[in-house]
């Protein structure tokens, strides 16, 4: 082989097998662009290790050759963290082949799975054990447990069960120096030092590669009711959410679609509009428990316009209006996605202000708002503007910071929001992040250009 680069890659095939080092342009292309189409880069190769030892060998090999490691699971991330940067000096490490699946520990309500297991596969395997996995999100068929840990994914059940960090009892991971750490015992109480699992959760592939995890399971109530209600304003929806949280035990989800969202989904999927006229806010609530829902649920919603479903198909039909927002927006154009949280008391004011602020800054913009209203988490999506026009991101993220919010609720910082991290994290916090990074990834190979300012 003439090129030294290709000769080096040949050495890599000895680690993972020739079938698992992908170098053809056409094959690499799908790994080099993110789900939204906004973030695109280049890599030398896509490598698909089949075991933790192989991941460690790949990370060490990248360290020795000064090549970036870009961990990739389902590539459903929405902030450009799962794709390489533009310089081409990296290797995408696809974790799909890490499919470990231990039997469900029904006594402990825990399970150990490999990083490449998809969320849907986990739900499926746990079903029937009497337990459930507490995180769910619309990308369930592709998103992997490793990616969800790396992003500390939230989703539609955070209200009841918390985000990924609350489910992760321990991880096995390959750190940036190629060493393997593993703590999968799942002990409920275990005060023996730093919480490496907690640290790796939300680290976006910048400290190491998660290869497996010990996960907490939650009870799986037999009965569920979904309500979809039209409301006149975000302020009215927030007030209703507060009453529901105070009076309805067993609430699993409080989600909302604002403005033109319902119309967008109905047009895209050819669905019937759920209400005689599209309301300013469609609020979706799900309750789960045993038997009938509490009277308070009926009392608080009690209106003729409200749609209610208790059977599986009916519930899914109502959820579709909310879950199909992401694909419906992508059908309009490549979006700027700004996943933000506000203090609950400021959500209504922010939602009212953000549309005008974006349209004033970048006049042709269309602003789509939806999200996990019960968590104060809005997904501000902006279409109709150049994907590279960062004025959009700037105006939204500054408005968020002015309202005391966070520039990322659940998707992470990725490549998309690095310039704005300083709006919500102090210099000392960012210096502490950098010190942790230097300790666990001394060669600086793990996903450079993602999360931390001043690299890549
Ligand atoms: P990828 O996209 O492949 O990677 C995401 C990040 O994790 C990257 O930085 C990558 O380098 C890193 N990474 C991946 N695997 C590993 C690993 N094994 N070890 C270390 N680092 C790794 N997110 C939410 O939080 N809530 C939602 O409700 C939600 N809904 C979505 C709906 C749709 C339709 C879509 C397309 C996305 C949605 N997302 C949501 C975003 C996305 O699904 C999550 O961020 C998810 O956690 C990404 O998982 P993944 O396996 O696709 O990771
Ligand atoms: C959701 O809640 C996801 O549906 C995706 O987090 C959000 O598309 C988005 O902006
Ligand atoms: Zn979300």
mmCIF file of N, CA, C and O in Angstrom, residues 23-73:
data_model
loop_
_atom_site.group_PDB
_atom_site.id
_atom_site.type_symbol
_atom_site.label_atom_id
_atom_site.label_comp_id
_atom_site.label_asym_id
_atom_site.label_seq_id
_atom_site.Cartn_x
_atom_site.Cartn_y
_atom_site.Cartn_z
ATOM 1 N N UNK A 23 -13.870 2.581 4.378
ATOM 2 C CA UNK A 23 -13.155 3.752 3.857
ATOM 3 C C UNK A 23 -13.776 4.332 2.582
ATOM 4 O O UNK A 23 -13.466 5.457 2.203
ATOM 5 N N UNK A 24 -14.663 3.587 1.928
ATOM 6 C CA UNK A 24 -15.238 4.084 0.672
ATOM 7 C C UNK A 24 -16.052 5.353 0.923
ATOM 8 O O UNK A 24 -16.814 5.429 1.882
ATOM 9 N N UNK A 25 -15.918 6.311 0.007
ATOM 10 C CA UNK A 25 -16.628 7.589 0.159
ATOM 11 C C UNK A 25 -18.125 7.382 0.376
ATOM 12 O O UNK A 25 -18.733 7.976 1.262
ATOM 13 N N UNK A 26 -18.713 6.523 -0.461
ATOM 14 C CA UNK A 26 -20.169 6.329 -0.391
ATOM 15 C C UNK A 26 -20.598 5.758 0.946
ATOM 16 O O UNK A 26 -21.653 6.120 1.476
ATOM 17 N N UNK A 27 -19.810 4.847 1.460
ATOM 18 C CA UNK A 27 -20.181 4.193 2.715
ATOM 19 C C UNK A 27 -19.979 5.161 3.884
ATOM 20 O O UNK A 27 -20.806 5.252 4.786
ATOM 21 N N UNK A 28 -18.865 5.901 3.835
ATOM 22 C CA UNK A 28 -18.586 6.841 4.929
ATOM 23 C C UNK A 28 -19.611 7.962 4.986
ATOM 24 O O UNK A 28 -19.921 8.501 6.046
ATOM 25 N N UNK A 29 -20.157 8.322 3.821
ATOM 26 C CA UNK A 29 -20.995 9.526 3.725
ATOM 27 C C UNK A 29 -22.118 9.551 4.763
ATOM 28 O O UNK A 29 -22.368 10.582 5.396
ATOM 29 N N UNK A 30 -22.774 8.426 4.974
ATOM 30 C CA UNK A 30 -23.905 8.393 5.902
ATOM 31 C C UNK A 30 -23.490 8.642 7.352
ATOM 32 O O UNK A 30 -24.295 9.058 8.177
ATOM 33 N N UNK A 31 -22.225 8.383 7.641
ATOM 34 C CA UNK A 31 -21.715 8.578 9.007
ATOM 35 C C UNK A 31 -21.170 9.997 9.196
ATOM 36 O O UNK A 31 -20.816 10.387 10.299
ATOM 37 N N UNK A 32 -21.054 10.722 8.072
ATOM 38 C CA UNK A 32 -20.398 12.036 8.135
ATOM 39 C C UNK A 32 -21.385 13.198 8.190
ATOM 40 O O UNK A 32 -20.976 14.349 8.282
ATOM 41 N N UNK A 33 -22.675 12.881 8.113
ATOM 42 C CA UNK A 33 -23.680 13.944 8.188
ATOM 43 C C UNK A 33 -24.671 13.607 9.297
ATOM 44 O O UNK A 33 -25.003 12.437 9.501
ATOM 45 N N UNK A 34 -25.109 14.640 10.013
ATOM 46 C CA UNK A 34 -25.986 14.368 11.154
ATOM 47 C C UNK A 34 -27.444 14.232 10.699
ATOM 48 O O UNK A 34 -27.768 14.437 9.529
ATOM 49 N N UNK A 35 -28.309 13.895 11.639
ATOM 50 C CA UNK A 35 -29.720 13.612 11.334
ATOM 51 C C UNK A 35 -30.414 14.805 10.686
ATOM 52 O O UNK A 35 -31.263 14.656 9.810
ATOM 53 N N UNK A 36 -30.037 16.015 11.123
ATOM 54 C CA UNK A 36 -30.728 17.209 10.616
ATOM 55 C C UNK A 36 -30.214 17.629 9.242
ATOM 56 O O UNK A 36 -30.888 18.390 8.546
ATOM 57 N N UNK A 37 -29.020 17.191 8.868
ATOM 58 C CA UNK A 37 -28.413 17.653 7.619
ATOM 59 C C UNK A 37 -27.681 18.978 7.788
ATOM 60 O O UNK A 37 -27.105 19.510 6.841
ATOM 61 N N UNK A 38 -27.663 19.520 9.007
ATOM 62 C CA UNK A 38 -27.004 20.817 9.223
ATOM 63 C C UNK A 38 -25.501 20.658 9.471
ATOM 64 O O UNK A 38 -24.733 21.569 9.188
ATOM 65 N N UNK A 39 -25.104 19.509 10.024
ATOM 66 C CA UNK A 39 -23.699 19.330 10.401
ATOM 67 C C UNK A 39 -23.075 18.199 9.582
ATOM 68 O O UNK A 39 -23.613 17.086 9.534
ATOM 69 N N UNK A 40 -21.948 18.520 8.977
ATOM 70 C CA UNK A 40 -21.322 17.614 8.021
ATOM 71 C C UNK A 40 -19.813 17.705 8.219
ATOM 72 O O UNK A 40 -19.278 18.782 8.433
ATOM 73 N N UNK A 41 -19.117 16.589 8.173
ATOM 74 C CA UNK A 41 -17.659 16.639 8.282
ATOM 75 C C UNK A 41 -17.043 15.549 7.438
ATOM 76 O O UNK A 41 -17.697 15.003 6.535
ATOM 77 N N UNK A 42 -15.787 15.229 7.743
ATOM 78 C CA UNK A 42 -15.104 14.179 6.992
ATOM 79 C C UNK A 42 -14.277 13.344 7.954
ATOM 80 O O UNK A 42 -13.747 13.865 8.936
ATOM 81 N N UNK A 43 -14.161 12.054 7.651
ATOM 82 C CA UNK A 43 -13.319 11.206 8.486
ATOM 83 C C UNK A 43 -12.435 10.341 7.595
ATOM 84 O O UNK A 43 -12.717 10.166 6.417
ATOM 85 N N UNK A 44 -11.350 9.800 8.187
ATOM 86 C CA UNK A 44 -10.486 8.901 7.420
ATOM 87 C C UNK A 44 -11.191 7.570 7.185
ATOM 88 O O UNK A 44 -11.060 6.956 6.143
ATOM 89 N N UNK A 45 -11.911 7.125 8.227
ATOM 90 C CA UNK A 45 -12.541 5.805 8.137
ATOM 91 C C UNK A 45 -13.634 5.707 9.187
ATOM 92 O O UNK A 45 -13.661 6.481 10.148
ATOM 93 N N UNK A 46 -14.526 4.773 8.966
ATOM 94 C CA UNK A 46 -15.495 4.398 10.001
ATOM 95 C C UNK A 46 -15.052 3.027 10.502
ATOM 96 O O UNK A 46 -14.830 2.109 9.706
ATOM 97 N N UNK A 47 -14.907 2.920 11.822
ATOM 98 C CA UNK A 47 -14.441 1.662 12.402
ATOM 99 C C UNK A 47 -15.556 1.114 13.278
ATOM 100 O O UNK A 47 -16.188 1.868 14.024
ATOM 101 N N UNK A 48 -15.784 -0.197 13.171
ATOM 102 C CA UNK A 48 -16.897 -0.792 13.937
ATOM 103 C C UNK A 48 -16.386 -1.896 14.858
ATOM 104 O O UNK A 48 -16.475 -3.079 14.523
ATOM 105 N N UNK A 49 -15.867 -1.515 16.015
ATOM 106 C CA UNK A 49 -15.356 -2.538 16.936
ATOM 107 C C UNK A 49 -16.483 -3.425 17.467
ATOM 108 O O UNK A 49 -17.623 -2.974 17.604
ATOM 109 N N UNK A 50 -16.126 -4.673 17.784
ATOM 110 C CA UNK A 50 -17.151 -5.620 18.225
ATOM 111 C C UNK A 50 -17.053 -5.976 19.697
ATOM 112 O O UNK A 50 -17.826 -6.807 20.177
ATOM 113 N N UNK A 51 -16.110 -5.388 20.412
ATOM 114 C CA UNK A 51 -15.974 -5.695 21.840
ATOM 115 C C UNK A 51 -15.303 -4.510 22.532
ATOM 116 O O UNK A 51 -14.718 -3.636 21.870
ATOM 117 N N UNK A 52 -15.356 -4.528 23.862
ATOM 118 C CA UNK A 52 -14.722 -3.446 24.626
ATOM 119 C C UNK A 52 -13.215 -3.438 24.373
ATOM 120 O O UNK A 52 -12.604 -2.367 24.218
ATOM 121 N N UNK A 53 -12.615 -4.635 24.299
ATOM 122 C CA UNK A 53 -11.165 -4.703 24.048
ATOM 123 C C UNK A 53 -10.836 -4.088 22.690
ATOM 124 O O UNK A 53 -9.826 -3.391 22.540
ATOM 125 N N UNK A 54 -11.685 -4.327 21.710
ATOM 126 C CA UNK A 54 -11.436 -3.731 20.383
ATOM 127 C C UNK A 54 -11.590 -2.213 20.422
ATOM 128 O O UNK A 54 -10.823 -1.483 19.793
ATOM 129 N N UNK A 55 -12.591 -1.729 21.169
ATOM 130 C CA UNK A 55 -12.740 -0.270 21.307
ATOM 131 C C UNK A 55 -11.461 0.311 21.910
ATOM 132 O O UNK A 55 -10.917 1.321 21.431
ATOM 133 N N UNK A 56 -10.944 -0.342 22.959
ATOM 134 C CA UNK A 56 -9.732 0.158 23.623
ATOM 135 C C UNK A 56 -8.564 0.186 22.637
ATOM 136 O O UNK A 56 -7.798 1.166 22.592
ATOM 137 N N UNK A 57 -8.452 -0.858 21.830
ATOM 138 C CA UNK A 57 -7.345 -0.900 20.862
ATOM 139 C C UNK A 57 -7.500 0.214 19.824
ATOM 140 O O UNK A 57 -6.512 0.849 19.432
ATOM 141 N N UNK A 58 -8.727 0.476 19.404
ATOM 142 C CA UNK A 58 -8.968 1.530 18.409
ATOM 143 C C UNK A 58 -8.617 2.910 19.007
ATOM 144 O O UNK A 58 -7.964 3.731 18.361
ATOM 145 N N UNK A 59 -9.043 3.139 20.250
ATOM 146 C CA UNK A 59 -8.759 4.438 20.889
ATOM 147 C C UNK A 59 -7.247 4.621 21.048
ATOM 148 O O UNK A 59 -6.700 5.700 20.759
ATOM 149 N N UNK A 60 -6.551 3.552 21.438
ATOM 150 C CA UNK A 60 -5.087 3.651 21.601
ATOM 151 C C UNK A 60 -4.419 3.919 20.245
ATOM 152 O O UNK A 60 -3.512 4.722 20.129
ATOM 153 N N UNK A 61 -4.933 3.240 19.230
ATOM 154 C CA UNK A 61 -4.385 3.419 17.876
ATOM 155 C C UNK A 61 -4.590 4.873 17.417
ATOM 156 O O UNK A 61 -3.670 5.492 16.877
ATOM 157 N N UNK A 62 -5.756 5.420 17.674
ATOM 158 C CA UNK A 62 -6.016 6.822 17.292
ATOM 159 C C UNK A 62 -5.076 7.749 18.059
ATOM 160 O O UNK A 62 -4.539 8.711 17.490
ATOM 161 N N UNK A 63 -4.885 7.460 19.349
ATOM 162 C CA UNK A 63 -3.972 8.274 20.161
ATOM 163 C C UNK A 63 -2.568 8.251 19.572
ATOM 164 O O UNK A 63 -1.899 9.290 19.448
ATOM 165 N N UNK A 64 -2.115 7.070 19.183
ATOM 166 C CA UNK A 64 -0.748 6.931 18.654
ATOM 167 C C UNK A 64 -0.592 7.662 17.325
ATOM 168 O O UNK A 64 0.511 8.090 16.970
ATOM 169 N N UNK A 65 -1.688 7.784 16.568
ATOM 170 C CA UNK A 65 -1.608 8.416 15.249
ATOM 171 C C UNK A 65 -2.141 9.849 15.239
ATOM 172 O O UNK A 65 -2.283 10.458 14.169
ATOM 173 N N UNK A 66 -2.484 10.365 16.400
ATOM 174 C CA UNK A 66 -2.971 11.749 16.474
ATOM 175 C C UNK A 66 -4.287 11.958 15.739
ATOM 176 O O UNK A 66 -4.549 13.040 15.212
ATOM 177 N N UNK A 67 -5.126 10.932 15.715
ATOM 178 C CA UNK A 67 -6.422 11.051 15.031
ATOM 179 C C UNK A 67 -7.550 11.145 16.055
ATOM 180 O O UNK A 67 -7.538 10.460 17.086
ATOM 181 N N UNK A 68 -8.531 11.983 15.755
ATOM 182 C CA UNK A 68 -9.670 12.135 16.664
ATOM 183 C C UNK A 68 -10.551 10.887 16.651
ATOM 184 O O UNK A 68 -10.712 10.243 15.617
ATOM 185 N N UNK A 69 -11.120 10.585 17.818
ATOM 186 C CA UNK A 69 -12.120 9.511 17.930
ATOM 187 C C UNK A 69 -13.489 10.179 17.994
ATOM 188 O O UNK A 69 -13.749 10.984 18.890
ATOM 189 N N UNK A 70 -14.353 9.858 17.048
ATOM 190 C CA UNK A 70 -15.718 10.403 17.067
ATOM 191 C C UNK A 70 -16.676 9.246 17.339
ATOM 192 O O UNK A 70 -17.022 8.489 16.427
ATOM 193 N N UNK A 71 -17.094 9.071 18.598
ATOM 194 C CA UNK A 71 -18.018 7.962 18.884
ATOM 195 C C UNK A 71 -19.369 8.230 18.219
ATOM 196 O O UNK A 71 -19.848 9.361 18.213
ATOM 197 N N UNK A 72 -19.938 7.186 17.670
ATOM 198 C CA UNK A 72 -21.260 7.348 17.047
ATOM 199 C C UNK A 72 -22.137 6.143 17.381
ATOM 200 O O UNK A 72 -21.725 5.000 17.267
ATOM 201 N N UNK A 73 -23.373 6.444 17.828
ATOM 202 C CA UNK A 73 -24.356 5.385 18.079
ATOM 203 C C UNK A 73 -25.357 5.389 16.941
ATOM 204 O O UNK A 73 -25.053 5.037 15.799
#
